[in-house]
PDB file of C-alpha atoms and ligand atoms in Angstrom:
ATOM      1  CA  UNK A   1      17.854 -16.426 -18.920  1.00 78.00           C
ATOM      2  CA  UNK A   2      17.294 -15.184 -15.346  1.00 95.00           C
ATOM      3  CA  UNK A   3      15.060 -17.550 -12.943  1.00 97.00           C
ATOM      4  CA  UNK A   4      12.305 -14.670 -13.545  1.00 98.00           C
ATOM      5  CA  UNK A   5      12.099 -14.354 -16.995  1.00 97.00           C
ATOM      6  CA  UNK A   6       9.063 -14.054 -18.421  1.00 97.00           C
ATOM      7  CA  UNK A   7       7.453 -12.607 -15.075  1.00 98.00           C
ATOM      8  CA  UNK A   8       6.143  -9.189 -15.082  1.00 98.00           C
ATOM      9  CA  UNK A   9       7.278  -7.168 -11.910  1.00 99.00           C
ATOM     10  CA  UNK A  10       5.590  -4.205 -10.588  1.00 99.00           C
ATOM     11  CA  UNK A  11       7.671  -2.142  -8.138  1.00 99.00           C
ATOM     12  CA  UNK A  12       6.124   0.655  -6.100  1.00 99.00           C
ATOM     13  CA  UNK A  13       8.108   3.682  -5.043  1.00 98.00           C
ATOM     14  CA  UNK A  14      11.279   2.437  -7.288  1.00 98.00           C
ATOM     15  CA  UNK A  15      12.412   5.932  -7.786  1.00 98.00           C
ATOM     16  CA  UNK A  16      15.018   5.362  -5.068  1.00 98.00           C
ATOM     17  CA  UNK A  17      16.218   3.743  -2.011  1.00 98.00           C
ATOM     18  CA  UNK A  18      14.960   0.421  -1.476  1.00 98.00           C
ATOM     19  CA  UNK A  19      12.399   0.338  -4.306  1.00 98.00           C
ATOM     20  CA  UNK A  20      15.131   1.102  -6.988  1.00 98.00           C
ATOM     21  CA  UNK A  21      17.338  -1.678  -5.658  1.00 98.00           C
ATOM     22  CA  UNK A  22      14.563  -4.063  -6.053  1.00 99.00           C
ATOM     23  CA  UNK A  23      13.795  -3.370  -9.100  1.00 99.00           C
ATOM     24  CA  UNK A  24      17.344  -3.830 -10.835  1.00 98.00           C
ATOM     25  CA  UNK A  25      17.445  -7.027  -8.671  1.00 98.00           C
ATOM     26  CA  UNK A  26      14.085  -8.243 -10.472  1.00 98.00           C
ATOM     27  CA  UNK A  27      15.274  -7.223 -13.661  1.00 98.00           C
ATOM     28  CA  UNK A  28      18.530  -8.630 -13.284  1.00 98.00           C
ATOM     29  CA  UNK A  29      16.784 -12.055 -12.172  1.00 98.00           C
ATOM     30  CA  UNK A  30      15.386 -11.921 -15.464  1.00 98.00           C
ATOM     31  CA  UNK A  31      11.554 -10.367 -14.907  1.00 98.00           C
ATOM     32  CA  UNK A  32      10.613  -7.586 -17.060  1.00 98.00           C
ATOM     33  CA  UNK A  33      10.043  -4.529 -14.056  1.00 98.00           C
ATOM     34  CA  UNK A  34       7.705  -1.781 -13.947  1.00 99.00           C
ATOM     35  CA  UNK A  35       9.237   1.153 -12.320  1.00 99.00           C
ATOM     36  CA  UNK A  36       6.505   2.800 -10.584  1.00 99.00           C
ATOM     37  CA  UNK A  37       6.006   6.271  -8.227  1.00 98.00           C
ATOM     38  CA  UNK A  38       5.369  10.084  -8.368  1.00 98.00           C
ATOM     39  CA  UNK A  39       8.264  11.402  -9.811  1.00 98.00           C
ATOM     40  CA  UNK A  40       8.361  10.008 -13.672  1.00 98.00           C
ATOM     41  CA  UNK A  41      11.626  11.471 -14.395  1.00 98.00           C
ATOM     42  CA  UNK A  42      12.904   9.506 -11.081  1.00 98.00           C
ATOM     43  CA  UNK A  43      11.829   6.457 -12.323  1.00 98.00           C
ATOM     44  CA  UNK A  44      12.491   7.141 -15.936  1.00 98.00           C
ATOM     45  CA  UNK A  45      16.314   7.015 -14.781  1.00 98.00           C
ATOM     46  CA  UNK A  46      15.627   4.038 -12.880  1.00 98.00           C
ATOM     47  CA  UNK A  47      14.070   2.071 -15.557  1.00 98.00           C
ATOM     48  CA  UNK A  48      17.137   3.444 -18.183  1.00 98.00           C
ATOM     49  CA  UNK A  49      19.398   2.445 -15.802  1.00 98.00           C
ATOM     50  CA  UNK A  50      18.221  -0.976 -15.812  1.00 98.00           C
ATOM     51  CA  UNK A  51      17.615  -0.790 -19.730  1.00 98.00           C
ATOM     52  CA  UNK A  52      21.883   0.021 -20.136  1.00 98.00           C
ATOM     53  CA  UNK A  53      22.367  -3.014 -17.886  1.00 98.00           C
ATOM     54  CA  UNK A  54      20.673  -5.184 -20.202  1.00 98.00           C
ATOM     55  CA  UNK A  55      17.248  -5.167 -18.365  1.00 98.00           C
ATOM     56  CA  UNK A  56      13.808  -4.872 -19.430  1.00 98.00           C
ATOM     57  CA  UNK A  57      12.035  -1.743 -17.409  1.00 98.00           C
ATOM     58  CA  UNK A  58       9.107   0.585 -18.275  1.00 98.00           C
ATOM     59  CA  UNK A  59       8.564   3.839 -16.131  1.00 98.00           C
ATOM     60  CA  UNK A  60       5.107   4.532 -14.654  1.00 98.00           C
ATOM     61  CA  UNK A  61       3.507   7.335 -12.800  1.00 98.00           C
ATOM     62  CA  UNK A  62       1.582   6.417  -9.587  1.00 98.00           C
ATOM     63  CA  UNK A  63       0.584   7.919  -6.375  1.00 98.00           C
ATOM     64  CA  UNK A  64      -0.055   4.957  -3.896  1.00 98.00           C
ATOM     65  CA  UNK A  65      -2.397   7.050  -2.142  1.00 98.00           C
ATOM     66  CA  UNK A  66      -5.015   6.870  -4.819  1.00 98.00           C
ATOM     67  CA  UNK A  67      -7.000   3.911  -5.383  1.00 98.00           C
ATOM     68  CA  UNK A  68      -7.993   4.583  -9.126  1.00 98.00           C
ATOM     69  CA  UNK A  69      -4.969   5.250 -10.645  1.00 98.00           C
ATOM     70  CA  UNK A  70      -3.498   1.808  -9.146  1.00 98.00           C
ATOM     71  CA  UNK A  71      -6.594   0.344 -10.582  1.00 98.00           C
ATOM     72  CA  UNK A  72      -5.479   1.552 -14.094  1.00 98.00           C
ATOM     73  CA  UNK A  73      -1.897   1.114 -13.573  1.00 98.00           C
ATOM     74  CA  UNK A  74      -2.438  -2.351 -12.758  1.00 98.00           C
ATOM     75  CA  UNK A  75      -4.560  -3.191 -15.446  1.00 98.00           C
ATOM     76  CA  UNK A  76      -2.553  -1.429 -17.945  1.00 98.00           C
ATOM     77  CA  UNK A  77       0.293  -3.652 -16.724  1.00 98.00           C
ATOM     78  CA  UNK A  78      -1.737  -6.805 -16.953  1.00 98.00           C
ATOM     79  CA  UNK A  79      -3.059  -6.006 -20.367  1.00 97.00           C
ATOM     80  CA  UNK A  80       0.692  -4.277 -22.359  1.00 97.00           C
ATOM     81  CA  UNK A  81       2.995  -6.711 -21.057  1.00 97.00           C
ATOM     82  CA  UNK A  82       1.153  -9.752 -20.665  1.00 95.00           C
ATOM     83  CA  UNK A  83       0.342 -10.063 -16.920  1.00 98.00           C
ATOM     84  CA  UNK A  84       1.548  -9.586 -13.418  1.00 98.00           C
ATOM     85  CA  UNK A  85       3.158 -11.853 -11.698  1.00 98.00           C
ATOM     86  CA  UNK A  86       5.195 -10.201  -8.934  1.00 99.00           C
ATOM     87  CA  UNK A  87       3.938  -7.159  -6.792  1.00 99.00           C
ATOM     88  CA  UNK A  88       6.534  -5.304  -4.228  1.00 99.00           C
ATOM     89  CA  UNK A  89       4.289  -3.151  -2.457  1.00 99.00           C
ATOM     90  CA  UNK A  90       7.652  -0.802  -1.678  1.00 98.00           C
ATOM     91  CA  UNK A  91       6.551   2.523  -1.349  1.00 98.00           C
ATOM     92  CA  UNK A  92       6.384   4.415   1.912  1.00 98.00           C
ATOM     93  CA  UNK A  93       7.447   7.461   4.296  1.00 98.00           C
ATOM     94  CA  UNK A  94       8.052   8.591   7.655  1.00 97.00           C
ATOM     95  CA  UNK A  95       6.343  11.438   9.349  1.00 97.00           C
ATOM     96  CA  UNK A  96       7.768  11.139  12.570  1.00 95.00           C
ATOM     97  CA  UNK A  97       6.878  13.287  15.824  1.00 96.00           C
ATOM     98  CA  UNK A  98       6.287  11.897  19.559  1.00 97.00           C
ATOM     99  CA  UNK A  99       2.671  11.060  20.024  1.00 98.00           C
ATOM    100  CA  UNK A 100       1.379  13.533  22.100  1.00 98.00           C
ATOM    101  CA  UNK A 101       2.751  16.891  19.550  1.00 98.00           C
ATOM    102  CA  UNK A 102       1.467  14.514  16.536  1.00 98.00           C
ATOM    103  CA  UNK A 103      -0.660  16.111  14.540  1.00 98.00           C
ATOM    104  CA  UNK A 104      -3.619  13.810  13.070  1.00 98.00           C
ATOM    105  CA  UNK A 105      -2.472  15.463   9.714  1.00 98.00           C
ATOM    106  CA  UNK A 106       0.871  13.412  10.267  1.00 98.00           C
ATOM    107  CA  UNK A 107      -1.117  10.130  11.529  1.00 98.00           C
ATOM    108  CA  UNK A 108      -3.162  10.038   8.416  1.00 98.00           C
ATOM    109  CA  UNK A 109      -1.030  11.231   5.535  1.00 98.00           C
ATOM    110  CA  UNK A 110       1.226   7.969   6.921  1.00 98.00           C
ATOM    111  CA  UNK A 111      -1.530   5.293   7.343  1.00 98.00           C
ATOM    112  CA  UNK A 112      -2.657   7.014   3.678  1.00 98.00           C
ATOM    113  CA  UNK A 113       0.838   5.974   1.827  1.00 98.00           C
ATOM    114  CA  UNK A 114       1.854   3.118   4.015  1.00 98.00           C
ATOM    115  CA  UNK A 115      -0.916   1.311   4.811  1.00 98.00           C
ATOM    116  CA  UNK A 116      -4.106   2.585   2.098  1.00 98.00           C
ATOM    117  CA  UNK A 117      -1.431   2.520  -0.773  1.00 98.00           C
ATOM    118  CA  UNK A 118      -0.917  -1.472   0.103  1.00 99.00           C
ATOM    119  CA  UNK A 119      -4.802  -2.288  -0.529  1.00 98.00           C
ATOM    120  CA  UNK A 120      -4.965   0.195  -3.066  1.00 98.00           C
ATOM    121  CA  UNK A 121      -2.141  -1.836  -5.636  1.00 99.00           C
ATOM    122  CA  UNK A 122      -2.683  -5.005  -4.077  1.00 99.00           C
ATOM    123  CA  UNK A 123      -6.270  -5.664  -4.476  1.00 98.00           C
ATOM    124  CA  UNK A 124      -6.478  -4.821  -8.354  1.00 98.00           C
ATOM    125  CA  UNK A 125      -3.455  -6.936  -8.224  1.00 98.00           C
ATOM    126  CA  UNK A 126      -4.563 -10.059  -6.479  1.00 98.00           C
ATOM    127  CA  UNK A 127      -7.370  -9.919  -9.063  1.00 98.00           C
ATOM    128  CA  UNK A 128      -5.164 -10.200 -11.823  1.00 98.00           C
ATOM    129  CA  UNK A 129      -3.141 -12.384 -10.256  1.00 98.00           C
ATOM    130  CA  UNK A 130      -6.360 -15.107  -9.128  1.00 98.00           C
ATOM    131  CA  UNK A 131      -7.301 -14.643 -13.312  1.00 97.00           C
ATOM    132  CA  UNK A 132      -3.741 -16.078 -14.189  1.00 97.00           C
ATOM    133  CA  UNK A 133      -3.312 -18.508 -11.155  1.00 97.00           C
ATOM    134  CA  UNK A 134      -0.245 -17.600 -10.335  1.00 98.00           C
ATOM    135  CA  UNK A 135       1.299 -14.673  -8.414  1.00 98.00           C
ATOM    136  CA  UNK A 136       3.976 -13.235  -5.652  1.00 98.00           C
ATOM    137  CA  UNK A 137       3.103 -10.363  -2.963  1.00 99.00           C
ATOM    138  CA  UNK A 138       5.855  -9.066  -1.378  1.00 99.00           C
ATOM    139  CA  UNK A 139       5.600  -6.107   1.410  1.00 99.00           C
ATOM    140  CA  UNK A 140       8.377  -3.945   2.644  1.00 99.00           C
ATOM    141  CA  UNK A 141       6.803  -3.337   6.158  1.00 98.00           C
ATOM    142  CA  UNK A 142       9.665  -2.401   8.799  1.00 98.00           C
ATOM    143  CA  UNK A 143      11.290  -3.863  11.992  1.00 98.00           C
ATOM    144  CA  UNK A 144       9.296  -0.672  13.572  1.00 97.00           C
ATOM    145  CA  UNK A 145       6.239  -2.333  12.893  1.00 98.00           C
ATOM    146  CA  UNK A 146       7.497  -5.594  15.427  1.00 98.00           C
ATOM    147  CA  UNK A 147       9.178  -4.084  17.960  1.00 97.00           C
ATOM    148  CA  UNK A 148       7.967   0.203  18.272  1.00 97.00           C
ATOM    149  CA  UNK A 149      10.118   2.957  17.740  1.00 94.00           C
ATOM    150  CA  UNK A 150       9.571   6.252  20.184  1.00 95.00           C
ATOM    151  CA  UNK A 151       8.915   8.999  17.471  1.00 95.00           C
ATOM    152  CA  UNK A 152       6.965   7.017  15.086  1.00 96.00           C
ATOM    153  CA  UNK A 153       3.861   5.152  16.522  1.00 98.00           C
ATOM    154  CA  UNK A 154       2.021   6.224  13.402  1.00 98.00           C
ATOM    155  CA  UNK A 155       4.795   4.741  10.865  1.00 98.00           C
ATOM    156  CA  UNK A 156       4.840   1.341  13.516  1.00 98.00           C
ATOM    157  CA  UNK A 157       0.801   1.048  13.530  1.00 98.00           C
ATOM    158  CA  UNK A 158       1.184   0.961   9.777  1.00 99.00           C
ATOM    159  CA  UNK A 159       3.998  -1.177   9.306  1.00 98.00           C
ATOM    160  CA  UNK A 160       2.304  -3.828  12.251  1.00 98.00           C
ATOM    161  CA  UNK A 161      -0.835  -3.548  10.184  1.00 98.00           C
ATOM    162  CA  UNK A 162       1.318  -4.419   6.598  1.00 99.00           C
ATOM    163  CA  UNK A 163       1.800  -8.059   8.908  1.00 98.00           C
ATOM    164  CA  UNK A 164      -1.347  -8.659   9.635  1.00 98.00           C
ATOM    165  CA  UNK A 165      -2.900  -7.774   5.425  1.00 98.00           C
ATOM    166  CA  UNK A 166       0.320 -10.131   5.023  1.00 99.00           C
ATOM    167  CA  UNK A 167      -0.824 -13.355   7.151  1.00 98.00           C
ATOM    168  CA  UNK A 168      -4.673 -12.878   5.858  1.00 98.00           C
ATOM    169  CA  UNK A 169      -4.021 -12.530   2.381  1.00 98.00           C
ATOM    170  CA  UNK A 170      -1.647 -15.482   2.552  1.00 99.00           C
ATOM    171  CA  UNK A 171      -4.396 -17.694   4.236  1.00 98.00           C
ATOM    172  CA  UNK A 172      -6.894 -16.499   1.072  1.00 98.00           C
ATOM    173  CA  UNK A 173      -4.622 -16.930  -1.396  1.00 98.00           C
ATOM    174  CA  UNK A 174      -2.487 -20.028  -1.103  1.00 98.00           C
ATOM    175  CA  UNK A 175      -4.846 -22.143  -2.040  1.00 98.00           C
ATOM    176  CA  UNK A 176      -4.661 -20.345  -5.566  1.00 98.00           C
ATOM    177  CA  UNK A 177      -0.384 -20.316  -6.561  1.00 98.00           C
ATOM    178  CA  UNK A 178       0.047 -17.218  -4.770  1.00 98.00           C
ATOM    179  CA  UNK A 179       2.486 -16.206  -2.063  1.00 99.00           C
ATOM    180  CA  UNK A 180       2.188 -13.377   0.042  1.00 99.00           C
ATOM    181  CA  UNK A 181       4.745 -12.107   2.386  1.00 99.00           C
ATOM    182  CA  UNK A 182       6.483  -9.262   4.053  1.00 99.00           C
ATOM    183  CA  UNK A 183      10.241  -8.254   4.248  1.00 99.00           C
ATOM    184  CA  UNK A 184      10.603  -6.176   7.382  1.00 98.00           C
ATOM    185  CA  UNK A 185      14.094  -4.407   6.953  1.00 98.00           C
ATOM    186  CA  UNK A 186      16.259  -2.629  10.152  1.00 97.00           C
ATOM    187  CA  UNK A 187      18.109   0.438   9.388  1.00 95.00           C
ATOM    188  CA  UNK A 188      18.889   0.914   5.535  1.00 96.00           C
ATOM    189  CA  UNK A 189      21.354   3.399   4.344  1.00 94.00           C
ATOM    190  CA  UNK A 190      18.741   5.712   2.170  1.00 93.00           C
ATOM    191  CA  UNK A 191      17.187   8.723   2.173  1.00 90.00           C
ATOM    192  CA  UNK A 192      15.067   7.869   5.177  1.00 86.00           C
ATOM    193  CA  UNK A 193      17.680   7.530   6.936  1.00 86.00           C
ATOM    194  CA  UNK A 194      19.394   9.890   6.361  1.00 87.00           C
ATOM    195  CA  UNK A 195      18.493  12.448   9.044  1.00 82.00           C
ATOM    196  CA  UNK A 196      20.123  10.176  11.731  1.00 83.00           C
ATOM    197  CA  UNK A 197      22.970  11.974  13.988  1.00 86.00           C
ATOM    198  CA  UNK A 198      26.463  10.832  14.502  1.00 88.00           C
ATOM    199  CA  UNK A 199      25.154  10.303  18.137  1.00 90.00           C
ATOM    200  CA  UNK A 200      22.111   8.183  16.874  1.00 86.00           C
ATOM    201  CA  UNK A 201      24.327   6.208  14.438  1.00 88.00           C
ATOM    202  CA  UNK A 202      26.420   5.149  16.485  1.00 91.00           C
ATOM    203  CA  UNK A 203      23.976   4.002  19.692  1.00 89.00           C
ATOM    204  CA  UNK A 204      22.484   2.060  16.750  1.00 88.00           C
ATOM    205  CA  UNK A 205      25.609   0.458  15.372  1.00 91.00           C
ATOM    206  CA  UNK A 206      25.703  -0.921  19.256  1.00 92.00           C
ATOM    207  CA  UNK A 207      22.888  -2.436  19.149  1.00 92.00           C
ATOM    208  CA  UNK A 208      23.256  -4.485  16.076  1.00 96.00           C
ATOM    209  CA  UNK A 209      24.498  -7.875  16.052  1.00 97.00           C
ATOM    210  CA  UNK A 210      26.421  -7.168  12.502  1.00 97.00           C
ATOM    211  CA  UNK A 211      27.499  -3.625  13.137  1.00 93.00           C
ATOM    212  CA  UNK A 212      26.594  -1.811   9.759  1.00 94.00           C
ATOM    213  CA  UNK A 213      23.696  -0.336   8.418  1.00 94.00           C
ATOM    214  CA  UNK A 214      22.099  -2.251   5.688  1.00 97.00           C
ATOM    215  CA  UNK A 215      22.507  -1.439   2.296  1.00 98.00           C
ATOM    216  CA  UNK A 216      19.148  -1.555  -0.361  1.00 98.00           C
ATOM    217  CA  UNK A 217      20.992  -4.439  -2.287  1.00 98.00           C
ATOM    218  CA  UNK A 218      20.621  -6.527   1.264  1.00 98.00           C
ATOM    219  CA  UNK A 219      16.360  -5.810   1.612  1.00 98.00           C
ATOM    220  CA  UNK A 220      16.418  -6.589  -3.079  1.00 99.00           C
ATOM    221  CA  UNK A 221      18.166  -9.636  -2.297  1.00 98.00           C
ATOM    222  CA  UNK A 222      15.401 -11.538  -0.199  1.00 99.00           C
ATOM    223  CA  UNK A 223      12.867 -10.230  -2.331  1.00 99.00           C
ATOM    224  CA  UNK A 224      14.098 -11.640  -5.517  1.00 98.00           C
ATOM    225  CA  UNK A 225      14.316 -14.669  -3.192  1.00 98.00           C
ATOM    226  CA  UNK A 226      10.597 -14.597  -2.452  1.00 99.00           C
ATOM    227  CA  UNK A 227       9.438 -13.387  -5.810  1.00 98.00           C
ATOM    228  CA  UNK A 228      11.551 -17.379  -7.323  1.00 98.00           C
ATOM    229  CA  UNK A 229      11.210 -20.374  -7.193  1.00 97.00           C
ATOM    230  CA  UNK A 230      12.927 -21.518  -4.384  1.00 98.00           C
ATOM    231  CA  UNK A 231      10.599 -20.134  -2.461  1.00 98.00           C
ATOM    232  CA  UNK A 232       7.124 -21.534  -3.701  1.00 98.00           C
ATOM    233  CA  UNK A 233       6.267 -22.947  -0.124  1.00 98.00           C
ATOM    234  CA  UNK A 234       6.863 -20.037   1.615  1.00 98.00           C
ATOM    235  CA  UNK A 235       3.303 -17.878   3.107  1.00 99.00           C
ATOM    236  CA  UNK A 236       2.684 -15.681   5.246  1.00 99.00           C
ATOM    237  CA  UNK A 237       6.198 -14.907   6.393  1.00 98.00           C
ATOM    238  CA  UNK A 238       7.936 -11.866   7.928  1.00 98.00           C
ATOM    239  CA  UNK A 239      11.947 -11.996   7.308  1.00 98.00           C
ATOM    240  CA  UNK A 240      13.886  -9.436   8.771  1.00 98.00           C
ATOM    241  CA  UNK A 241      16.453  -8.273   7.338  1.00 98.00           C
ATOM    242  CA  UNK A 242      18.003  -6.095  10.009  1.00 98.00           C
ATOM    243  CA  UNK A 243      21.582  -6.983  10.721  1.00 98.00           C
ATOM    244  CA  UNK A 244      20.078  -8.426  14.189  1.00 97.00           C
ATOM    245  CA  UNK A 245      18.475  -5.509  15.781  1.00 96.00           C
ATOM    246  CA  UNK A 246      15.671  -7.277  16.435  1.00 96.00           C
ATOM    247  CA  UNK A 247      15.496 -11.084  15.766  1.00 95.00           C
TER     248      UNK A 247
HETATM  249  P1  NDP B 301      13.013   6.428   0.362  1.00 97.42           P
HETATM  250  O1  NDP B 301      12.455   7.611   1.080  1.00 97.42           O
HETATM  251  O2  NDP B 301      14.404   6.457  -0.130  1.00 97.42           O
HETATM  252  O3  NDP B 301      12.054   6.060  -0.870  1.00 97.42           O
HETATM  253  C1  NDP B 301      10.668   6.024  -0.726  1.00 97.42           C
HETATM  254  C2  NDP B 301      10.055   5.701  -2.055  1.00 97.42           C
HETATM  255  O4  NDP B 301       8.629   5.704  -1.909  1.00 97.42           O
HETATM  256  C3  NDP B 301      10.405   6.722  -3.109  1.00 97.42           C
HETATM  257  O5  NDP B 301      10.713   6.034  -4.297  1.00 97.42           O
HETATM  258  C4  NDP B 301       9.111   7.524  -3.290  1.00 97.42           C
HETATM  259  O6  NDP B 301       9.008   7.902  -4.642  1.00 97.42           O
HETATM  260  C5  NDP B 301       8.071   6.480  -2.963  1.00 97.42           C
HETATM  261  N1  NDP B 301       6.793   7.043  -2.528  1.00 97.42           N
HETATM  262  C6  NDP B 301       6.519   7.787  -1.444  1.00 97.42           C
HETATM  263  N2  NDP B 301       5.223   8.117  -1.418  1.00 97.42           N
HETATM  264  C7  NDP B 301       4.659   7.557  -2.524  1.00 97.42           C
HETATM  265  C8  NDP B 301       3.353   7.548  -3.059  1.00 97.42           C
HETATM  266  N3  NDP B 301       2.326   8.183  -2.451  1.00 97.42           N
HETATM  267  N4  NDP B 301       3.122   6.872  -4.205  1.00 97.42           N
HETATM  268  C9  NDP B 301       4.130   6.228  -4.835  1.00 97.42           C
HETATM  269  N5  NDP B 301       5.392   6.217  -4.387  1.00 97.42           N
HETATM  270  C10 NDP B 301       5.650   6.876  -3.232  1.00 97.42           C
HETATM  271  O7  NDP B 301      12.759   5.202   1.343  1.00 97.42           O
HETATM  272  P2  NDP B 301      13.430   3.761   1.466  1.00 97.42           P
HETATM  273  O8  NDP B 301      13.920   3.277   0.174  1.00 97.42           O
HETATM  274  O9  NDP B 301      14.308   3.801   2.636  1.00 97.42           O
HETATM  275  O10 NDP B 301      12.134   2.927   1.926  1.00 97.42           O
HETATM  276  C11 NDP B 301      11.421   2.068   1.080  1.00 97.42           C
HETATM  277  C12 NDP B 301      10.475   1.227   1.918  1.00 97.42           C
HETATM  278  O11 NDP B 301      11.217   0.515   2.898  1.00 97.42           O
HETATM  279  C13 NDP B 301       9.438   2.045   2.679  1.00 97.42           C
HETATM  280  O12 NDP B 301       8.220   1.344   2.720  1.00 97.42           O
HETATM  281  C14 NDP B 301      10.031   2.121   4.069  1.00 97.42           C
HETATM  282  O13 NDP B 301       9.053   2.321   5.046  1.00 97.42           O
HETATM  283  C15 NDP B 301      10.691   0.769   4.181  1.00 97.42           C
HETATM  284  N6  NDP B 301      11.736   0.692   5.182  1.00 97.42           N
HETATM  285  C16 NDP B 301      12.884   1.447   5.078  1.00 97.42           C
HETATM  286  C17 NDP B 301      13.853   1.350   6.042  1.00 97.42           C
HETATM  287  C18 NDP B 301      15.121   2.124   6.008  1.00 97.42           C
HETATM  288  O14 NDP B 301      15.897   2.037   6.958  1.00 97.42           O
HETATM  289  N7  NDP B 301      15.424   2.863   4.968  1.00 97.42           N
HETATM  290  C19 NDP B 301      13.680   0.467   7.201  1.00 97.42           C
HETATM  291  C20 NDP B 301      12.455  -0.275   7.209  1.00 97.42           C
HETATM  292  C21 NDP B 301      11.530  -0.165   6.217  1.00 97.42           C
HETATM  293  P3  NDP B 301       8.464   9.303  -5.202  1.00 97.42           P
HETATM  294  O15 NDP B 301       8.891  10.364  -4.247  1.00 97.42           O
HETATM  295  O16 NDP B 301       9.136   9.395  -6.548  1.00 97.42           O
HETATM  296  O17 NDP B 301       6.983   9.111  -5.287  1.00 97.42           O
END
């Protein structure tokens, strides 16, 4: 018996990365975890992988970017397993260009996924979660989104508007058993990441205080924190997790 069991988790954009990691955390914490993004095979494996481990996972199809299939995902979360307790509002991309060649195409497929996909899952999700009186928000924003990145002021305006639904929703919600907060990792060794040069890599090794990269298990690890009950007075919060690159 985990410290979550008998929560319901829904993880967005668990097919990988991040989003994967979280969701075996959850599911090893003892929540039952519902694997959620485009690719159903992706996060069919996932939710397996977590079933061989000993976990509870189902595997769901959604596309962040539209409002009414969160709707139904959501409710057919609330309604099949018995509620949802924890939301980790994980999914997200990059679509990075310096501003002036940025195409609006680029501006608004990003605010679309990062920031429209948030509201989209959250606010069927808040609902359910007002109903049962009880309930955890958790949003991977990005250190981007604090400090600005050259290359990505669209990904940074979404991520710095991620902390500012955070704060808000915390101040409505509080009052009714439920937390909301944001992890804002540094750079984590996925797929996003990927693309960095040797050159890159190592200017931003320099600049860390713990000279590594960050691995998903590091960003899964504070939100299984957040998503327990050690952390039941916590609101409104942004923790980095980011190795020191920007603290
Ligand atoms: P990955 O690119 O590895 O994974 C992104 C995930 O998002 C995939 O599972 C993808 O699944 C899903 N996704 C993308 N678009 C949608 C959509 N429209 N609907 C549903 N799911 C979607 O990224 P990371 O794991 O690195 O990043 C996860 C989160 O962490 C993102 O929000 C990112 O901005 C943030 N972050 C990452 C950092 C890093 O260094 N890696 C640093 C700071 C923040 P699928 O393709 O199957 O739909």
């Amino acid at each position: 018996m985990g410290e979550l069991s008998g929560k319901v988790a829904l993880v967005t954009g668990a097919s990988q990365g991040i989003g994967a990691a979280c969701a075996r955390a959850l599911a090893q914490a003892g929540a039952q975890v519902v694997c959620a993004s485009r690719r159903l095979e992706a996060v069919e494996e996932v939710a397996a992988g977590i079933r061989q481990a000993g976990g509870v996972a189902v595997a769901r199809t959604l596309d962040v970017t539209h409002h009414e299939e969160a709707a139904a995902l959501v409710e057919e979360v609330a309604q099949t397993l018995g509620g949802l307790h924890i939301l980790v509002n994980n999914a997200g991309i990059t679509d990075d260009q310096l501003f002036l060649r940025m195409k609006p195409e680029s501006w608004r497929r990003v605010m679309a996924t990062n920031l429209d996909g948030v509201f989209n899952v959250t606010h069927p999700a808040a609902r359910i979660m007002l109903k049962q009186k009880e309930g955890r928000i958790i949003t991977i924003t990005s250190v981007v989104g604090l400090m600005g990145n050259p290359g990505q002021a669209n990904y940074a305006a979404a991520k710095a508007g991620l902390v500012g639904f955070t704060k808000s929703l915390a101040r409505e919600l509080g009052s009714r058993n439920i937390t909301v907060n944001a992890v804002a990792p540094g750079y984590i060794q996925t797929a996003m990441t990927e693309a960095l040069s040797e050159e890159q890599r190592q200017r931003l090794l320099a600049s860390l205080a713990i000279p590594r990269l960050g691995t998903p298990e590091d960003v899964a690890a504070v939100v299984v924190f957040l998503a327990g009950p050690g952390a039941s007075y916590i609101t409104g919060e942004v923790i980095n997790v980011s190795g020191g690159l920007y603290m």
